[in-house]
Coordinates of C-alpha atoms in Angstrom, one line a residue:
X32 CA 0.0 0.0 0.0
X33 CA 2.8 2.4 0.9
X34 CA 4.4 1.8 -2.5
X35 CA 1.2 2.5 -4.3
X36 CA 0.7 5.7 -2.3
X37 CA 4.2 6.8 -3.2
X38 CA 3.7 6.1 -6.9
X39 CA 0.4 7.9 -6.9
X40 CA 2.0 10.9 -5.2
X41 CA 4.8 10.9 -7.7
X42 CA 2.4 10.8 -10.7
X43 CA 0.4 13.6 -9.1
X44 CA 3.4 15.8 -8.7
X45 CA 4.5 15.1 -12.3
X46 CA 1.1 15.9 -13.6
X47 CA 1.1 19.2 -11.7
X48 CA 4.5 20.1 -13.0
X49 CA 3.6 19.3 -16.6
X50 CA 0.4 21.4 -16.2
X51 CA 2.5 24.4 -15.0
X52 CA 4.9 24.0 -17.9
X53 CA 2.0 23.9 -20.4
X54 CA 0.4 27.0 -18.8
X55 CA 3.5 29.0 -18.8
X56 CA 4.2 28.1 -22.4
X57 CA 0.9 29.2 -23.8
X58 CA 0.9 31.9 -26.5
X59 CA 0.7 35.2 -24.7
X60 CA -0.9 37.0 -27.6
X61 CA -3.9 34.6 -27.4
X62 CA -4.7 35.8 -23.9
X63 CA -3.2 39.3 -23.3
X64 CA -5.7 42.2 -23.6
X65 CA -4.8 45.0 -25.9
X66 CA -4.2 47.6 -23.1
X67 CA -4.1 48.1 -19.4
X68 CA -7.4 48.8 -17.7
X69 CA -6.0 51.2 -15.1
X70 CA -3.5 54.0 -15.1
X71 CA -0.2 53.6 -13.2
X72 CA -0.8 56.9 -11.4
X73 CA -3.1 56.6 -8.3
X74 CA -6.4 58.5 -8.4
X75 CA -6.5 58.9 -4.6
X76 CA -4.1 58.4 -1.7
X77 CA -4.2 58.7 2.0
X78 CA -1.4 58.8 4.5
X79 CA -1.1 57.7 8.1
X80 CA -1.2 60.0 11.1
X81 CA 2.4 59.7 12.2
X82 CA 5.6 57.7 12.2
X83 CA 5.4 54.0 12.9
X84 CA 1.6 53.8 12.5
X85 CA 1.7 51.2 9.8
X86 CA -1.2 52.7 7.9
X87 CA -2.1 50.5 5.0
X88 CA -0.9 47.2 6.6
X89 CA -4.4 46.0 5.7
X90 CA -6.8 47.3 3.0
X91 CA -10.2 46.0 1.8
X92 CA -13.5 47.0 0.3
X93 CA -16.0 47.9 3.0
X94 CA -18.9 47.3 0.6
X95 CA -21.5 50.0 0.5
X96 CA -21.9 50.9 4.2
X97 CA -24.4 53.7 3.7
X98 CA -26.3 52.3 0.7
X99 CA -25.7 55.4 -1.4
X100 CA -24.7 53.4 -4.5
X101 CA -20.9 53.9 -4.1
X102 CA -18.6 51.3 -2.6
X103 CA -16.4 52.3 0.3
X104 CA -12.9 51.3 1.6
X105 CA -11.5 50.2 5.0
X106 CA -7.8 50.6 5.9
X107 CA -6.0 49.4 9.0
X108 CA -3.0 50.9 10.9
X109 CA -2.2 48.3 13.5
X110 CA 0.7 50.1 15.1
X111 CA -1.1 53.4 15.9
X112 CA -0.4 54.7 19.4
X113 CA 2.0 52.0 20.7
X114 CA 0.3 49.3 18.7
X115 CA -3.2 50.1 20.0
X116 CA -4.2 50.3 16.3
X117 CA -6.8 52.1 14.3
X118 CA -9.1 51.4 11.3
X119 CA -10.4 54.0 8.9
X120 CA -13.4 53.9 6.5
X121 CA -13.5 56.2 3.5
X122 CA -16.7 56.7 1.5
X123 CA -17.0 56.4 -2.2
X124 CA -18.3 59.3 -4.4
X125 CA -18.3 60.5 -8.0
X126 CA -14.6 61.3 -7.8
X127 CA -13.4 58.3 -6.0
X128 CA -13.0 58.3 -2.2
X129 CA -13.6 60.9 0.5
X130 CA -10.5 62.8 1.7
X131 CA -11.4 62.3 5.3
X132 CA -12.6 59.0 6.9
X133 CA -16.3 58.7 7.8
X134 CA -15.2 56.4 10.7
X135 CA -12.0 56.2 12.7
X136 CA -12.1 53.4 15.2
X137 CA -9.4 52.7 17.7
X138 CA -8.3 49.6 19.7
X139 CA -9.0 49.2 23.4
X140 CA -5.4 49.2 24.7
X141 CA -1.7 49.4 23.8
X142 CA -0.3 46.3 22.0
X143 CA -3.7 45.2 20.7
X144 CA -2.8 45.6 17.0
X145 CA -6.4 46.6 16.2
X146 CA -6.6 46.9 12.4
X147 CA -4.1 44.2 11.6
X148 CA -6.9 42.6 9.6
X149 CA -9.9 44.3 8.1
X150 CA -12.7 43.4 5.6
X151 CA -16.2 43.8 4.6
X152 CA -18.5 41.2 6.0
X153 CA -21.3 41.9 3.5
X154 CA -24.7 42.4 5.0
X155 CA -24.9 40.2 8.1
X156 CA -28.3 41.4 9.4
X157 CA -30.1 41.9 6.1
X158 CA -30.9 45.6 6.5
X159 CA -29.5 46.5 3.2
X160 CA -26.3 48.2 4.5
X161 CA -22.9 46.5 4.4
X162 CA -20.9 46.0 7.6
X163 CA -17.2 45.7 8.4
X164 CA -15.0 43.6 10.7
X165 CA -11.7 44.5 12.3
X166 CA -9.3 42.1 14.0
X167 CA -7.0 42.8 17.0
X168 CA -5.1 39.5 17.4
X169 CA -2.8 40.8 20.2
X170 CA -5.7 41.6 22.5
X171 CA -5.3 40.2 26.1
X172 CA -2.1 38.2 25.8
X173 CA -2.7 37.2 22.2
X174 CA -6.2 35.9 23.0
X175 CA -7.4 38.1 20.2
X176 CA -10.7 39.9 19.5
X177 CA -12.8 40.9 16.5
X178 CA -15.2 43.9 16.2
X179 CA -18.1 44.3 13.8
X180 CA -19.4 47.7 12.9
X181 CA -22.8 48.0 11.3
X182 CA -23.6 50.1 8.2
X183 CA -26.4 52.6 8.3
X184 CA -27.8 55.6 6.4
X185 CA -25.1 57.9 7.8
X186 CA -22.2 55.5 7.4
X187 CA -21.2 53.1 10.2
X188 CA -22.0 52.7 13.9
X189 CA -19.4 54.7 15.8
X190 CA -18.9 51.8 18.2
X191 CA -18.9 48.0 17.4
X192 CA -22.3 46.3 17.5
X193 CA -20.6 43.0 18.3
X194 CA -17.3 41.9 19.7
X195 CA -16.1 38.3 19.8
X196 CA -13.1 37.2 21.9
X197 CA -10.8 34.2 21.3
X198 CA -10.9 31.0 23.4
X199 CA -7.7 31.7 25.4
X200 CA -4.2 33.2 25.5
X201 CA -1.8 32.8 22.6
X202 CA -4.1 31.7 19.9
X203 CA -4.0 34.9 17.7
X204 CA -7.8 35.0 17.2
X205 CA -8.6 37.7 14.6
X206 CA -5.2 37.7 12.9
X207 CA -7.2 37.0 9.8
X208 CA -10.8 38.0 9.2
X209 CA -13.1 37.9 6.1
X210 CA -16.5 37.7 4.8
X211 CA -17.6 34.0 4.2
X212 CA -20.4 34.9 1.8
X213 CA -23.7 33.2 2.5
X214 CA -22.7 29.6 3.2
X215 CA -26.2 28.3 4.1
X216 CA -28.3 30.3 1.5
X217 CA -30.5 32.0 4.1
X218 CA -30.0 35.5 2.7
X219 CA -27.6 36.7 5.4
X220 CA -23.9 37.0 4.9
X221 CA -21.6 35.1 7.3
X222 CA -18.1 35.7 8.7
X223 CA -14.9 33.7 9.0
X224 CA -12.1 34.3 11.6
X225 CA -8.7 32.6 11.9
X226 CA -6.7 31.8 15.0
X227 CA -3.5 30.4 13.5
X228 CA -1.6 29.9 16.8
X229 CA -4.3 27.8 18.5
X230 CA -3.0 24.6 20.1
X231 CA 0.7 25.0 19.5
X232 CA 0.1 26.6 16.1
X233 CA -2.1 23.8 14.9
X234 CA -4.5 26.6 14.1
X235 CA -8.3 26.9 14.0
X236 CA -10.9 28.8 12.0
X237 CA -14.4 29.8 13.0
X238 CA -17.5 30.8 11.0
X239 CA -20.3 32.9 12.5
X240 CA -23.7 33.0 10.9
X241 CA -25.6 36.2 10.0
X242 CA -29.3 36.6 10.8
X243 CA -32.0 39.2 11.2
X244 CA -30.4 40.0 14.6
X245 CA -26.9 40.2 13.2
X246 CA -24.0 37.8 13.8
X247 CA -24.4 35.0 16.3
X248 CA -21.7 35.0 19.0
X249 CA -21.3 31.2 18.9
X250 CA -19.5 29.8 15.8
X251 CA -21.6 27.5 13.5
X252 CA -18.4 26.0 12.2
X253 CA -15.0 25.2 13.6
X254 CA -12.2 23.8 11.6
X255 CA -8.8 22.7 13.0
X256 CA -5.4 22.1 11.4
X257 CA -3.9 18.7 11.1
X258 CA -1.0 19.1 13.6
X259 CA 1.3 21.5 15.4
X260 CA 3.0 24.2 13.5
X261 CA 0.5 24.0 10.6
X262 CA -0.8 27.6 11.2
X263 CA -4.2 26.6 9.9
X264 CA -6.2 29.8 9.6
X265 CA -3.4 32.2 8.6
X266 CA -5.4 32.9 5.5
X267 CA -9.2 32.7 5.6
X268 CA -11.8 33.9 3.1
X269 CA -14.8 33.4 0.9
X270 CA -14.0 31.1 -2.1
X271 CA -17.2 32.3 -3.9
X272 CA -19.4 29.5 -5.3
X273 CA -16.9 27.2 -6.9
X274 CA -19.3 24.4 -7.8
X275 CA -22.3 26.5 -8.8
X276 CA -24.7 25.0 -6.2
X277 CA -25.9 28.4 -5.0
X278 CA -24.1 28.3 -1.6
X279 CA -20.9 30.2 -0.8
X280 CA -17.8 28.2 0.0
X281 CA -14.8 29.1 2.1
X282 CA -11.0 28.6 1.9
X283 CA -8.6 28.3 4.7
X284 CA -4.8 28.3 4.4
X285 CA -2.2 26.4 6.5
X286 CA 1.1 27.7 5.2
X287 CA 3.1 25.9 7.9
X288 CA 1.9 22.4 6.9
X289 CA 4.6 19.9 6.2
X290 CA 7.7 22.0 6.9
X291 CA 6.0 25.1 5.4
X292 CA 5.2 23.4 2.1
X293 CA 1.8 24.7 2.9
X294 CA -1.8 23.5 2.2
X295 CA -5.2 24.9 1.5
X296 CA -8.6 23.6 2.4
X297 CA -11.9 24.4 0.7
X298 CA -15.2 23.7 2.5
X299 CA -18.4 23.8 0.5
X300 CA -21.6 25.5 1.7
X301 CA -25.0 23.8 1.9
X302 CA -28.4 24.4 3.4
X303 CA -27.0 23.2 6.7
X304 CA -23.9 25.4 6.4
X305 CA -20.3 24.3 5.7
X306 CA -19.5 20.6 5.4
X307 CA -17.5 19.3 8.3
X308 CA -14.7 18.0 6.1
X309 CA -13.0 19.9 3.2
X310 CA -14.2 19.0 -0.3
X311 CA -10.9 20.1 -1.8
X312 CA -7.3 20.4 -0.7
X313 CA -4.1 21.3 -2.5
X314 CA -0.5 21.5 -1.3
X315 CA 2.6 23.5 -2.2
X316 CA 5.4 22.2 -4.4
X317 CA 8.2 21.9 -1.7
X318 CA 9.2 22.7 1.8
X319 CA 9.4 26.4 2.7
X320 CA 7.1 27.5 -0.1
X321 CA 4.4 28.8 2.3
X322 CA 1.6 27.8 -0.1
X323 CA -1.6 29.1 1.4
X324 CA -0.1 32.1 3.2
X325 CA -2.7 34.1 1.2
X326 CA -5.8 32.7 -0.5
X327 CA -9.3 33.8 -1.5
X328 CA -11.8 34.0 -4.3
X329 CA -10.6 35.1 -7.7
X330 CA -14.1 35.8 -8.9
X331 CA -15.0 34.3 -12.2
X332 CA -11.9 34.8 -14.4
X333 CA -13.1 32.9 -17.4
X334 CA -16.8 33.8 -17.5
X335 CA -18.1 30.2 -17.1
X336 CA -20.3 31.1 -14.2
X337 CA -18.2 29.3 -11.6
X338 CA -16.0 31.2 -9.1
X339 CA -12.3 30.4 -9.1
X340 CA -9.7 30.4 -6.4
X341 CA -6.4 32.3 -6.1
X342 CA -3.6 31.1 -3.8
X343 CA -0.2 32.6 -3.0
X344 CA 3.1 30.8 -2.2
X345 CA 5.2 33.8 -1.4
X346 CA 8.4 32.0 -0.5
X347 CA 8.6 29.6 -3.3
X348 CA 11.9 29.6 -5.3
X349 CA 14.0 31.4 -2.6
X350 CA 11.2 34.0 -1.8
X351 CA 10.6 34.8 -5.4
X352 CA 7.0 33.7 -4.9
X353 CA 4.3 32.1 -7.0
X354 CA 0.6 32.5 -7.4
X355 CA -1.9 29.8 -8.6
X356 CA -5.5 29.9 -9.7
X357 CA -7.8 26.9 -9.5
X358 CA -10.9 26.9 -11.7
X359 CA -14.4 26.2 -10.4
X360 CA -16.7 23.9 -12.2
X361 CA -19.8 21.7 -11.7
X362 CA -17.7 19.2 -9.9
X363 CA -15.8 21.8 -7.8
X364 CA -12.3 23.1 -8.2
X365 CA -9.8 21.8 -10.8
X366 CA -7.1 19.5 -9.4
X367 CA -4.4 21.4 -11.1
X368 CA -4.2 25.1 -11.5
X369 CA -5.3 26.8 -14.7
X370 CA -2.9 29.7 -14.1
X371 CA 0.5 30.0 -12.5
X372 CA 2.8 33.1 -12.3
X373 CA 6.0 33.8 -10.5
X374 CA 7.7 37.0 -9.2
X375 CA 10.4 38.9 -10.9
X376 CA 13.3 37.9 -8.7
X377 CA 14.5 36.4 -5.5
X378 CA 13.1 37.9 -2.3
X379 CA 10.2 39.7 -4.1
X380 CA 7.7 37.7 -2.0
X381 CA 5.3 37.7 -5.0
X382 CA 1.9 36.4 -3.7
X383 CA 2.3 37.7 -0.1
X384 CA -1.0 39.3 -0.8
X385 CA -3.6 38.2 -3.4
X386 CA -7.2 39.2 -4.1
X387 CA -10.0 39.2 -6.6
X388 CA -9.8 42.6 -8.4
X389 CA -13.3 42.5 -9.7
X390 CA -13.8 43.4 -13.4
X391 CA -11.5 46.4 -13.7
X392 CA -12.0 46.8 -17.5
X393 CA -15.7 45.9 -17.6
X394 CA -15.2 43.2 -20.2
X395 CA -17.3 40.7 -18.4
X396 CA -14.4 38.7 -16.9
X397 CA -13.0 39.1 -13.3
X398 CA -9.4 39.9 -12.8
X399 CA -6.9 39.4 -9.9
X400 CA -4.4 41.6 -8.1
X401 CA -1.1 40.3 -6.6
X402 CA 1.3 42.1 -4.2
X403 CA 5.1 41.6 -4.0
X404 CA 5.9 43.9 -1.1
X405 CA 9.6 43.0 -1.0
X406 CA 10.4 43.8 -4.6
X407 CA 13.5 46.0 -5.2
X408 CA 14.7 46.6 -1.6
X409 CA 11.1 46.5 -0.3
X410 CA 9.9 49.3 -2.7
X411 CA 7.2 46.8 -3.6
X412 CA 5.0 46.2 -6.5
X413 CA 1.4 45.2 -7.4
X414 CA 0.3 43.4 -10.5
X415 CA -3.1 43.0 -12.2
X416 CA -3.8 39.9 -14.4
X417 CA -6.8 40.2 -16.6
X418 CA -9.5 37.5 -17.1
X419 CA -10.7 36.3 -20.5
X420 CA -12.6 33.4 -22.0
X421 CA -9.3 31.5 -21.9
X422 CA -8.6 32.4 -18.3
X423 CA -6.0 34.9 -16.9
X424 CA -3.5 36.8 -19.0
X425 CA 0.0 35.2 -18.6
X426 CA 1.5 38.7 -18.3
X427 CA 0.1 41.4 -16.1
X428 CA -1.9 44.1 -17.7
X429 CA -0.8 46.6 -15.1
X430 CA 2.3 46.7 -12.9
X431 CA 2.5 49.5 -10.3
X432 CA 5.6 50.2 -8.2
X433 CA 6.0 51.9 -4.8
X434 CA 7.4 55.4 -4.3
X435 CA 10.7 54.3 -2.8
X436 CA 12.8 51.8 -0.9
X437 CA 11.3 50.3 2.3
X438 CA 7.8 51.4 1.4
X439 CA 6.5 47.8 1.3
X440 CA 4.0 48.7 -1.4
X441 CA 1.7 45.7 -2.1
X442 CA 1.9 44.5 1.5
X443 CA -1.9 44.5 1.2
X444 CA -4.0 44.6 -2.0
X445 CA -7.7 44.3 -2.7
X446 CA -10.6 45.2 -4.7
X447 CA -12.2 48.5 -3.7
X448 CA -15.5 47.6 -5.3
X449 CA -16.8 50.3 -7.5
X450 CA -16.2 53.5 -5.5
X451 CA -17.3 56.0 -8.1
X452 CA -20.3 53.9 -9.5
X453 CA -19.1 54.0 -13.1
X454 CA -19.3 50.2 -13.8
X455 CA -15.6 49.4 -13.4
X456 CA -14.1 47.7 -10.3
X457 CA -11.4 49.7 -8.6
X458 CA -8.3 48.7 -6.7
X459 CA -6.7 49.6 -3.3
X460 CA -3.1 49.0 -2.4
X461 CA -1.3 49.5 0.9
X462 CA 2.3 50.6 1.5
X463 CA 2.7 50.4 5.2
X464 CA 6.4 51.2 5.2
X465 CA 6.0 54.6 3.5
X466 CA 7.8 57.4 5.4
X467 CA 9.2 55.4 8.3
X468 CA 6.1 53.3 8.6
X469 CA 3.7 56.2 8.6
X470 CA 2.1 54.3 5.8
X471 CA 0.1 55.2 2.8
X472 CA -2.8 53.7 0.8
X473 CA -3.5 54.2 -2.9
X474 CA -6.7 53.9 -5.1
X475 CA -6.6 53.0 -8.8
X476 CA -9.9 53.5 -10.7
X477 CA -10.9 51.0 -13.3
X478 CA -11.3 52.3 -16.8

């Protein structure tokens, strides 16, 4: 039996490698769009409040928190005021984003790292306004805590409508937070939170269900890593609906699995919520690749009505970094990636951050954005790859570079939604190292 397993594993690895070679050898002209869909110059930027604030360490769409038809953006600065941390929400408008935040929320105490992770959670209570979540994984001796702020007609609640605290010290609850989509199809969006240090870094992830009363305080799903040092839950996020059954699915990354080879797990939604066991898993190519350090939905990059999955392996090939996309289908995700791309050089950490970009050029295909914060002495870069009927463009349609060394541009990347309501998805990129870690965030409008 062990011989058969070894042979099967070898065949699987060979098939994976051949698939990558085929993908990278595809004719670029058959896939590349004629021109970039965004300009290399940002249409908006905001800077942190002072040195060492780490503004832009996390960035994300906030959804439409005030239901005015413009999407909004949330930005974290987890080192504000001796690592107390802050989160800022900027409202969308005809010109892009507001110059001052509609909400500035601050952590409860020093060393909480409030704002280390931020995201929209969709509409968890069904009132028509999108809500946001902020993580503070350092809270109370690394127990961790997450905070939910509710959208309303004027913006967001000034204080959290819900706080959830981790199970005990040293679990890093809230180091990763994300919307889970609607995993049980009840019309309310759900939330997923990671605690990668749980049980000697085995790691754990929790899903909380939305309802007419908002999020429940008790998780409806708990998933655990396979063993110590796996760091299960370092990446958590919605996977979209990868099998087209009408229920949202989730992805959880465990970048420490098998000597940091890394692994991802996808759990399918159903009328009863998430399945207890993952329906899909994939592993990195070799030790120290950190496959699954970042992961999330790619949207529908090939227009086949199934959502796809993007995964980063930021330390593969001596920290060059790789990114992979797995295609959704009626049977779930493809066993081998339909897209693979690598960074421009060693120590770039390409894939440290990955995200769906939405449809930035309004051609009907979703795109992805990838960050490489360590590129060129940590100047940093972000790359947009365009979707098409054949999948993603082998070469990026846009490459944007930070303003100077040590800026860490691309430490965080994400879709901004459509902040000016013109029918194109927009992008937000964080550069937490800008000006001695004052930090800066940039908006690029889709065209």
